[in-house]
Amino acid sequence: MSRYFTEANSDEIVNARMGEAVPPRLRQVMAALVRHLHAFAKEVELTEAEWAFGIDFLTKAGQMCSEERQEFILLSDVLGLSMLVDAINHRRPAGATENTVLGPFHVAGAPLRAMGERITLDGQGETCLYTGRVVDLRDAPIAGARIDVWSDNAEGFYSVQQPGLQDKWNNRGVFVTGADGKYDFIGIKPVSYPIPDDGPVGKMLAALGRHPKRPAHMHFMITAPGYQRLVTHTFVGDDPWLDSDAVLGVKATLIAPFEPAEDGRTSWRSPFDFVLTPSG
Ligand code: BEZ
Ligand code: FE
């Protein structure tokens, strides 16, 4: 290899600069990143104007970030990278409930509620009874599972997106299973909504002919001692955006029944069992 930079040796010469004492994992990750970045620029013969545009895009994404807004996570989500990293890190045995994206709207510290309680505080939307069990791979109930749930409101906004308008805990709650592993709570049948698209990621989606919509879903984060944390959603089966979710989060096994309820307590009923995977 030449001692100096050439187009042909570009990635190798950058990686050769790494010091002896670099920890092996950092070495592996950075070397691969440089290799793939250079291969990308070579494959598309990146022009100077295009790279300047790319730098400007990344700068604007950074400037869009605040306590409430994380444009880089959104970028990772729409590029499918969030789902890929999740898939690599949460390979599960057959029968176990699958993960999907966490998203930016989870708020830690939601109120602990009694089974059967309502999470919808604004009285809007079509009511839905969520019911089922948290079980292990052998279908045995898991006691003490902590079920943290959150959804948008009837207009497609999470409480944190409308701080003055919605109660912070509207459509949020935590439930803990008893010995039978059963859960039930009343929320709304969620509605589809656009991911925040007023920034550079939204512009990128529009330029690529992609819409920003997510199909309607209820979020669940379930933890229990001795089991892997499950971060997932259940999706409303007849949603028109199921096949084109802006963040690629839909998995066939997460599409849940939403059926008209017959007991008059709620308009809808959505039964779904969560199967946890042992940790370790
Ligand atoms: C969500 O489901 O809340 C979400 C996920 C990824 C990006 C934006 C929103
Ligand atoms: Fe969501």
Tab-separated table of C-alpha atoms and ligand atoms in Angstrom:
chain	number	residue	atom	x	y	z
A	1	MET	CA	0.000	0.000	0.000
A	2	SER	CA	1.227	3.515	-0.842
A	3	ARG	CA	2.256	5.621	2.205
A	4	TYR	CA	-0.098	8.354	1.020
A	5	PHE	CA	-3.832	8.558	0.381
A	6	THR	CA	-5.078	7.292	-3.011
A	7	GLU	CA	-8.581	6.614	-4.246
A	8	ALA	CA	-7.817	2.904	-4.310
A	9	ASN	CA	-6.375	2.593	-0.785
A	10	SER	CA	-8.645	5.207	0.857
A	11	ASP	CA	-10.293	3.059	3.552
A	12	GLU	CA	-7.187	1.012	4.333
A	13	ILE	CA	-5.016	4.086	4.871
A	14	VAL	CA	-7.550	5.647	7.236
A	15	ASN	CA	-7.866	2.443	9.251
A	16	ALA	CA	-4.078	1.986	9.347
A	17	ARG	CA	-3.889	5.191	11.412
A	18	MET	CA	-5.606	3.527	14.359
A	19	GLY	CA	-3.362	3.169	17.409
A	20	GLU	CA	-2.114	-0.142	18.839
A	21	ALA	CA	-4.054	0.201	22.082
A	22	VAL	CA	-7.515	0.682	20.562
A	23	PRO	CA	-9.931	-1.798	22.235
A	24	PRO	CA	-10.767	-4.655	19.815
A	25	ARG	CA	-14.500	-3.930	19.555
A	26	LEU	CA	-13.936	-0.224	18.847
A	27	ARG	CA	-11.346	-1.215	16.236
A	28	GLN	CA	-13.778	-3.641	14.577
A	29	VAL	CA	-16.743	-1.249	14.536
A	30	MET	CA	-14.810	1.833	13.331
A	31	ALA	CA	-12.834	-0.086	10.680
A	32	ALA	CA	-16.061	-1.528	9.249
A	33	LEU	CA	-17.755	1.884	9.350
A	34	VAL	CA	-14.893	3.501	7.399
A	35	ARG	CA	-14.796	0.586	4.931
A	36	HIS	CA	-18.523	0.776	4.206
A	37	LEU	CA	-18.605	4.601	4.053
A	38	HIS	CA	-15.808	4.649	1.496
A	39	ALA	CA	-17.402	1.806	-0.490
A	40	PHE	CA	-20.671	3.789	-0.540
A	41	ALA	CA	-18.969	6.964	-1.858
A	42	LYS	CA	-17.167	4.917	-4.511
A	43	GLU	CA	-20.279	2.991	-5.565
A	44	VAL	CA	-22.341	6.126	-6.197
A	45	GLU	CA	-19.354	8.314	-7.223
A	46	LEU	CA	-20.477	10.894	-4.688
A	47	THR	CA	-20.268	14.449	-6.043
A	48	GLU	CA	-19.047	17.399	-3.962
A	49	ALA	CA	-22.497	19.014	-4.178
A	50	GLU	CA	-24.126	15.814	-2.901
A	51	TRP	CA	-21.717	15.518	0.010
A	52	ALA	CA	-22.282	19.209	0.901
A	53	PHE	CA	-26.026	18.484	0.833
A	54	GLY	CA	-25.462	15.482	3.101
A	55	ILE	CA	-23.449	17.558	5.597
A	56	ASP	CA	-26.161	20.215	5.575
A	57	PHE	CA	-28.834	17.533	6.159
A	58	LEU	CA	-26.942	16.109	9.152
A	59	THR	CA	-26.340	19.611	10.532
A	60	LYS	CA	-30.047	20.426	10.298
A	61	ALA	CA	-30.933	17.093	11.940
A	62	GLY	CA	-28.643	17.974	14.859
A	63	GLN	CA	-30.100	21.456	15.139
A	64	MET	CA	-33.611	19.964	15.282
A	65	CYS	CA	-32.755	17.935	18.386
A	66	SER	CA	-33.942	19.081	21.815
A	67	GLU	CA	-35.162	17.533	25.084
A	68	GLU	CA	-38.448	16.702	23.347
A	69	ARG	CA	-37.232	15.905	19.833
A	70	GLN	CA	-34.597	13.403	18.659
A	71	GLU	CA	-34.238	13.743	14.904
A	72	PHE	CA	-31.363	11.211	14.672
A	73	ILE	CA	-33.480	8.438	16.246
A	74	LEU	CA	-36.216	9.334	13.774
A	75	LEU	CA	-33.655	9.078	10.955
A	76	SER	CA	-32.530	5.674	12.236
A	77	ASP	CA	-36.201	4.609	12.448
A	78	VAL	CA	-37.161	5.560	8.882
A	79	LEU	CA	-33.960	4.009	7.482
A	80	GLY	CA	-34.922	0.698	9.126
A	81	LEU	CA	-31.747	0.777	11.224
A	82	SER	CA	-33.638	0.847	14.546
A	83	MET	CA	-35.557	-2.288	13.540
A	84	LEU	CA	-32.363	-3.985	12.302
A	85	VAL	CA	-30.420	-3.294	15.522
A	86	ASP	CA	-33.437	-4.508	17.482
A	87	ALA	CA	-33.657	-7.701	15.382
A	88	ILE	CA	-29.927	-8.447	15.814
A	89	ASN	CA	-30.135	-7.968	19.563
A	90	HIS	CA	-33.437	-9.701	20.271
A	91	ARG	CA	-33.467	-12.983	18.358
A	92	ARG	CA	-36.130	-15.000	20.122
A	93	PRO	CA	-37.266	-18.633	20.051
A	94	ALA	CA	-40.357	-19.601	18.058
A	95	GLY	CA	-43.532	-18.734	19.926
A	96	ALA	CA	-42.022	-15.836	21.904
A	97	THR	CA	-43.545	-12.401	21.354
A	98	GLU	CA	-41.393	-10.244	19.096
A	99	ASN	CA	-40.041	-6.784	19.786
A	100	THR	CA	-40.636	-3.694	17.731
A	101	VAL	CA	-39.505	-0.053	17.945
A	102	LEU	CA	-39.741	1.764	21.290
A	103	GLY	CA	-40.398	5.123	19.612
A	104	PRO	CA	-39.858	8.533	21.200
A	105	PHE	CA	-43.092	8.841	23.168
A	106	HIS	CA	-42.571	6.523	26.139
A	107	VAL	CA	-42.568	8.351	29.493
A	108	ALA	CA	-41.114	6.572	32.511
A	109	GLY	CA	-43.075	6.759	35.766
A	110	ALA	CA	-46.637	6.270	34.494
A	111	PRO	CA	-49.171	5.679	37.293
A	112	LEU	CA	-49.594	2.172	38.624
A	113	ARG	CA	-53.222	1.204	37.992
A	114	ALA	CA	-55.463	-1.621	39.197
A	115	MET	CA	-56.402	-4.313	36.681
A	116	GLY	CA	-59.482	-3.307	34.704
A	117	GLU	CA	-58.807	0.419	35.122
A	118	ARG	CA	-59.109	2.998	32.373
A	119	ILE	CA	-55.964	4.674	30.980
A	120	THR	CA	-57.889	7.195	28.863
A	121	LEU	CA	-58.408	10.343	30.922
A	122	ASP	CA	-59.847	12.682	28.254
A	123	GLY	CA	-62.955	10.620	27.489
A	124	GLN	CA	-62.236	10.806	23.749
A	125	GLY	CA	-62.059	7.963	21.247
A	126	GLU	CA	-63.644	4.551	20.815
A	127	THR	CA	-63.186	2.561	24.016
A	128	CYS	CA	-61.392	-0.775	23.862
A	129	LEU	CA	-60.823	-3.514	26.433
A	130	TYR	CA	-57.281	-4.895	26.212
A	131	THR	CA	-57.113	-8.334	27.768
A	132	GLY	CA	-54.933	-11.433	27.852
A	133	ARG	CA	-52.138	-13.125	29.749
A	134	VAL	CA	-48.398	-12.811	30.194
A	135	VAL	CA	-46.969	-16.313	29.909
A	136	ASP	CA	-43.676	-18.158	29.449
A	137	LEU	CA	-42.713	-20.351	26.488
A	138	ARG	CA	-44.610	-23.281	28.051
A	139	ASP	CA	-47.790	-21.207	28.413
A	140	ALA	CA	-47.395	-20.985	32.213
A	141	PRO	CA	-48.613	-17.657	33.691
A	142	ILE	CA	-45.985	-15.141	34.802
A	143	ALA	CA	-46.828	-13.411	38.072
A	144	GLY	CA	-45.404	-9.974	38.867
A	145	ALA	CA	-44.981	-8.932	35.219
A	146	ARG	CA	-44.971	-5.148	34.941
A	147	ILE	CA	-46.947	-3.997	31.891
A	148	ASP	CA	-46.293	-0.382	30.889
A	149	VAL	CA	-48.727	0.749	28.151
A	150	TRP	CA	-49.116	3.922	26.113
A	151	SER	CA	-51.002	5.048	23.026
A	152	ASP	CA	-51.956	8.152	21.102
A	153	ASN	CA	-55.312	9.859	21.706
A	154	ALA	CA	-58.305	9.867	19.356
A	155	GLU	CA	-56.666	12.617	17.284
A	156	GLY	CA	-53.363	10.786	16.827
A	157	PHE	CA	-51.262	12.658	19.398
A	158	TYR	CA	-49.356	11.287	22.389
A	159	SER	CA	-49.764	13.252	25.621
A	160	VAL	CA	-46.140	14.454	25.460
A	161	GLN	CA	-46.804	16.028	22.067
A	162	GLN	CA	-49.547	18.218	23.557
A	163	PRO	CA	-48.281	19.223	27.004
A	164	GLY	CA	-50.814	22.031	27.596
A	165	LEU	CA	-53.714	20.184	26.011
A	166	GLN	CA	-53.466	16.634	27.343
A	167	ASP	CA	-52.860	15.323	30.847
A	168	LYS	CA	-49.293	13.935	30.972
A	169	TRP	CA	-50.665	10.471	31.822
A	170	ASN	CA	-53.521	10.397	29.313
A	171	ASN	CA	-53.565	6.962	27.633
A	172	ARG	CA	-50.738	5.671	29.835
A	173	GLY	CA	-50.510	3.305	32.766
A	174	VAL	CA	-48.667	0.455	34.458
A	175	PHE	CA	-50.324	-2.826	35.454
A	176	VAL	CA	-48.807	-5.729	37.391
A	177	THR	CA	-49.993	-9.301	36.852
A	178	GLY	CA	-51.093	-11.583	39.673
A	179	ALA	CA	-50.602	-15.364	39.957
A	180	ASP	CA	-52.856	-16.040	36.927
A	181	GLY	CA	-50.685	-13.821	34.643
A	182	LYS	CA	-53.856	-12.103	33.417
A	183	TYR	CA	-54.203	-8.440	32.511
A	184	ASP	CA	-57.015	-6.208	31.364
A	185	PHE	CA	-57.392	-2.469	31.032
A	186	ILE	CA	-59.520	0.008	29.113
A	187	GLY	CA	-57.958	2.344	26.573
A	188	ILE	CA	-59.030	3.518	23.153
A	189	LYS	CA	-58.830	1.776	19.809
A	190	PRO	CA	-55.733	3.715	18.705
A	191	VAL	CA	-55.615	5.646	15.438
A	192	SER	CA	-52.892	5.929	12.800
A	193	TYR	CA	-50.744	9.078	12.967
A	194	PRO	CA	-47.792	10.700	11.194
A	195	ILE	CA	-44.361	10.589	12.839
A	196	PRO	CA	-43.011	14.135	13.415
A	197	ASP	CA	-42.357	15.237	9.807
A	198	ASP	CA	-41.735	18.988	10.129
A	199	GLY	CA	-37.922	18.535	10.114
A	200	PRO	CA	-35.207	17.214	7.776
A	201	VAL	CA	-36.370	13.588	8.144
A	202	GLY	CA	-39.872	14.577	7.007
A	203	LYS	CA	-38.358	16.400	4.022
A	204	MET	CA	-36.294	13.342	3.187
A	205	LEU	CA	-39.380	11.095	3.286
A	206	ALA	CA	-41.253	13.466	0.959
A	207	ALA	CA	-38.294	13.584	-1.468
A	208	LEU	CA	-38.279	9.777	-1.521
A	209	GLY	CA	-42.026	9.522	-2.207
A	210	ARG	CA	-42.650	8.068	1.263
A	211	HIS	CA	-45.491	9.018	3.610
A	212	PRO	CA	-44.880	9.597	7.358
A	213	LYS	CA	-47.786	7.477	8.653
A	214	ARG	CA	-47.668	4.772	11.303
A	215	PRO	CA	-50.504	2.226	11.437
A	216	ALA	CA	-52.605	2.351	14.624
A	217	HIS	CA	-51.008	0.529	17.559
A	218	MET	CA	-50.911	0.195	21.350
A	219	HIS	CA	-47.415	0.243	22.905
A	220	PHE	CA	-46.369	-2.308	25.539
A	221	MET	CA	-43.181	-2.588	27.587
A	222	ILE	CA	-43.268	-5.731	29.724
A	223	THR	CA	-40.660	-6.645	32.330
A	224	ALA	CA	-40.570	-9.570	34.742
A	225	PRO	CA	-37.693	-10.931	36.839
A	226	GLY	CA	-35.885	-13.730	34.975
A	227	TYR	CA	-37.237	-12.704	31.547
A	228	GLN	CA	-36.011	-10.511	28.694
A	229	ARG	CA	-37.629	-7.091	28.529
A	230	LEU	CA	-40.304	-7.049	25.831
A	231	VAL	CA	-40.761	-3.743	23.972
A	232	THR	CA	-43.543	-4.128	21.456
A	233	HIS	CA	-46.877	-2.968	20.049
A	234	THR	CA	-50.123	-4.623	19.070
A	235	PHE	CA	-51.404	-3.380	15.710
A	236	VAL	CA	-54.992	-2.851	14.617
A	237	GLY	CA	-55.485	-5.449	11.880
A	238	ASP	CA	-57.509	-3.497	9.317
A	239	ASP	CA	-55.304	-0.394	9.310
A	240	PRO	CA	-54.599	0.922	5.771
A	241	TRP	CA	-50.951	1.758	6.665
A	242	LEU	CA	-49.958	-1.705	7.935
A	243	ASP	CA	-47.976	-2.539	4.794
A	244	SER	CA	-46.146	0.788	4.605
A	245	ASP	CA	-45.366	1.794	8.223
A	246	ALA	CA	-42.955	4.776	8.022
A	247	VAL	CA	-40.634	3.121	10.577
A	248	LEU	CA	-40.987	-0.483	9.326
A	249	GLY	CA	-42.203	-1.615	12.760
A	250	VAL	CA	-44.968	-4.047	11.749
A	251	LYS	CA	-44.509	-7.780	12.303
A	252	ALA	CA	-47.221	-10.262	11.270
A	253	THR	CA	-47.293	-11.816	14.759
A	254	LEU	CA	-48.093	-8.436	16.356
A	255	ILE	CA	-51.322	-7.827	14.429
A	256	ALA	CA	-54.022	-8.265	17.060
A	257	PRO	CA	-57.749	-8.886	16.846
A	258	PHE	CA	-59.837	-5.771	17.512
A	259	GLU	CA	-63.400	-7.062	17.649
A	260	PRO	CA	-66.679	-5.368	18.592
A	261	ALA	CA	-67.263	-5.962	22.322
A	262	GLU	CA	-70.475	-7.615	23.348
A	263	ASP	CA	-70.743	-6.755	27.035
A	264	GLY	CA	-71.544	-3.048	26.537
A	265	ARG	CA	-68.606	-1.939	28.726
A	266	THR	CA	-66.492	-0.847	25.763
A	267	SER	CA	-66.961	-0.547	21.998
A	268	TRP	CA	-64.032	-2.828	21.160
A	269	ARG	CA	-62.159	-5.743	22.658
A	270	SER	CA	-58.588	-6.730	21.834
A	271	PRO	CA	-57.370	-10.056	23.248
A	272	PHE	CA	-53.614	-10.723	23.079
A	273	ASP	CA	-51.235	-12.968	25.045
A	274	PHE	CA	-47.591	-11.947	25.542
A	275	VAL	CA	-45.017	-14.747	25.621
A	276	LEU	CA	-41.800	-13.768	27.409
A	277	THR	CA	-38.367	-15.257	26.748
A	278	PRO	CA	-36.159	-16.254	29.698
A	279	SER	CA	-33.134	-13.986	30.122
A	280	GLY	CA	-29.638	-15.356	29.734
B	1	BEZ	C1	-44.081	5.489	17.903
B	1	BEZ	O1	-44.635	4.445	17.648
B	1	BEZ	O2	-44.510	6.112	18.867
B	1	BEZ	C2	-42.970	6.004	17.023
B	1	BEZ	C3	-41.953	5.132	16.638
B	1	BEZ	C4	-40.926	5.621	15.849
B	1	BEZ	C5	-40.907	6.941	15.439
B	1	BEZ	C6	-41.935	7.800	15.824
B	1	BEZ	C7	-42.974	7.319	16.610
B	2	FE	FE	-46.563	4.920	18.601
